[in-house]
């Protein structure tokens, strides 16, 4: 006889809006891809989600990331050293027969990977430039343009984005990193969520640090 399903947990298959476009992507459990999102060669960790009209390319994204509407991750550059910055020089196939995509330029773009950690919040309309790394627990403000790396639990905003402050005191961030709650099994997450909702961060850590899965 089959084991009955645990009714606490919903289906963990990714949810992809029919208007979105994905190519060469890998999606984790419970990933949600919203309306008219465009993803190219993106790896997305469990529970992370994209709101409407977001775009990303050549990017790895951790678990439990919240990516708001109209964001652009790895906004691609153009070859400013050439005669023209127009794509006629690297995608001439869109205009002419017998001339293909410039493979060297495409690989140059791929090499500028964006890496986003776990539990990162990217605000509405933010732009993440090529080659940027964003640490666990970081926050990027709405309409920010991120041109340099963002450390774990840092809050960045502005154009170009600069650090405003830390989310938590450094000793708290260290404890959260060591806990690595984003890797907990579903059963433990289910039990912990009421405490996430009600306890101050230090009290939550005191209660859940070192507990067996």
Short mmCIF file of N, CA and C in Angstrom, two decimals, residues 127-134 140 144-150 156-162:
data_model
loop_
_atom_site.label_atom_id
_atom_site.label_comp_id
_atom_site.label_asym_id
_atom_site.label_seq_id
_atom_site.Cartn_x
_atom_site.Cartn_y
_atom_site.Cartn_z
N UNK A 127 19.01 46.86 -10.87
CA UNK A 127 19.85 46.35 -11.95
C UNK A 127 21.15 45.84 -11.33
N UNK A 128 21.49 44.60 -11.63
CA UNK A 128 22.73 43.99 -11.16
C UNK A 128 23.65 43.86 -12.36
N UNK A 129 24.80 44.49 -12.31
CA UNK A 129 25.71 44.52 -13.44
C UNK A 129 26.55 43.25 -13.52
N UNK A 130 27.18 42.99 -14.67
CA UNK A 130 27.93 41.75 -14.87
C UNK A 130 29.04 41.56 -13.84
N UNK A 131 29.24 40.29 -13.45
CA UNK A 131 30.35 39.92 -12.60
C UNK A 131 30.17 40.17 -11.12
N UNK A 132 29.00 40.66 -10.70
CA UNK A 132 28.77 41.01 -9.29
C UNK A 132 28.43 39.75 -8.48
N UNK A 133 28.92 39.71 -7.25
CA UNK A 133 28.55 38.68 -6.29
C UNK A 133 27.80 39.32 -5.13
N UNK A 134 26.69 38.70 -4.74
CA UNK A 134 25.86 39.21 -3.64
C UNK A 134 25.78 38.12 -2.58
N UNK A 140 19.02 44.50 -1.70
CA UNK A 140 19.30 45.53 -2.72
C UNK A 140 18.04 46.37 -2.88
N UNK A 144 18.05 50.38 -7.48
CA UNK A 144 19.50 50.45 -7.31
C UNK A 144 20.19 49.92 -8.56
N UNK A 145 21.41 50.41 -8.79
CA UNK A 145 22.27 49.88 -9.84
C UNK A 145 23.53 49.36 -9.15
N UNK A 146 23.66 48.05 -9.09
CA UNK A 146 24.75 47.43 -8.32
C UNK A 146 25.92 47.14 -9.25
N UNK A 147 27.02 47.83 -9.01
CA UNK A 147 28.20 47.72 -9.86
C UNK A 147 29.36 47.01 -9.18
N UNK A 148 29.21 46.70 -7.87
CA UNK A 148 30.29 46.03 -7.15
C UNK A 148 29.68 45.03 -6.17
N UNK A 149 30.53 44.16 -5.63
CA UNK A 149 30.04 43.08 -4.78
C UNK A 149 29.33 43.60 -3.53
N UNK A 150 28.34 42.84 -3.10
CA UNK A 150 27.57 43.14 -1.90
C UNK A 150 27.85 42.02 -0.90
N UNK A 156 22.22 47.49 0.36
CA UNK A 156 22.74 48.41 -0.66
C UNK A 156 21.58 49.12 -1.33
N UNK A 157 21.79 50.40 -1.66
CA UNK A 157 20.79 51.15 -2.41
C UNK A 157 21.48 52.31 -3.11
N UNK A 158 20.78 52.86 -4.12
CA UNK A 158 21.28 54.05 -4.80
C UNK A 158 21.86 53.74 -6.17
N UNK A 159 22.29 54.83 -6.85
CA UNK A 159 22.87 54.75 -8.19
C UNK A 159 24.16 55.56 -8.21
N UNK A 160 25.32 54.90 -8.29
CA UNK A 160 25.50 53.45 -8.13
C UNK A 160 25.24 53.06 -6.69
N UNK A 161 24.90 51.80 -6.48
CA UNK A 161 24.51 51.35 -5.15
C UNK A 161 25.69 51.38 -4.18
N UNK A 162 25.39 51.82 -2.95
CA UNK A 162 26.38 51.86 -1.87
C UNK A 162 25.78 51.22 -0.63
#
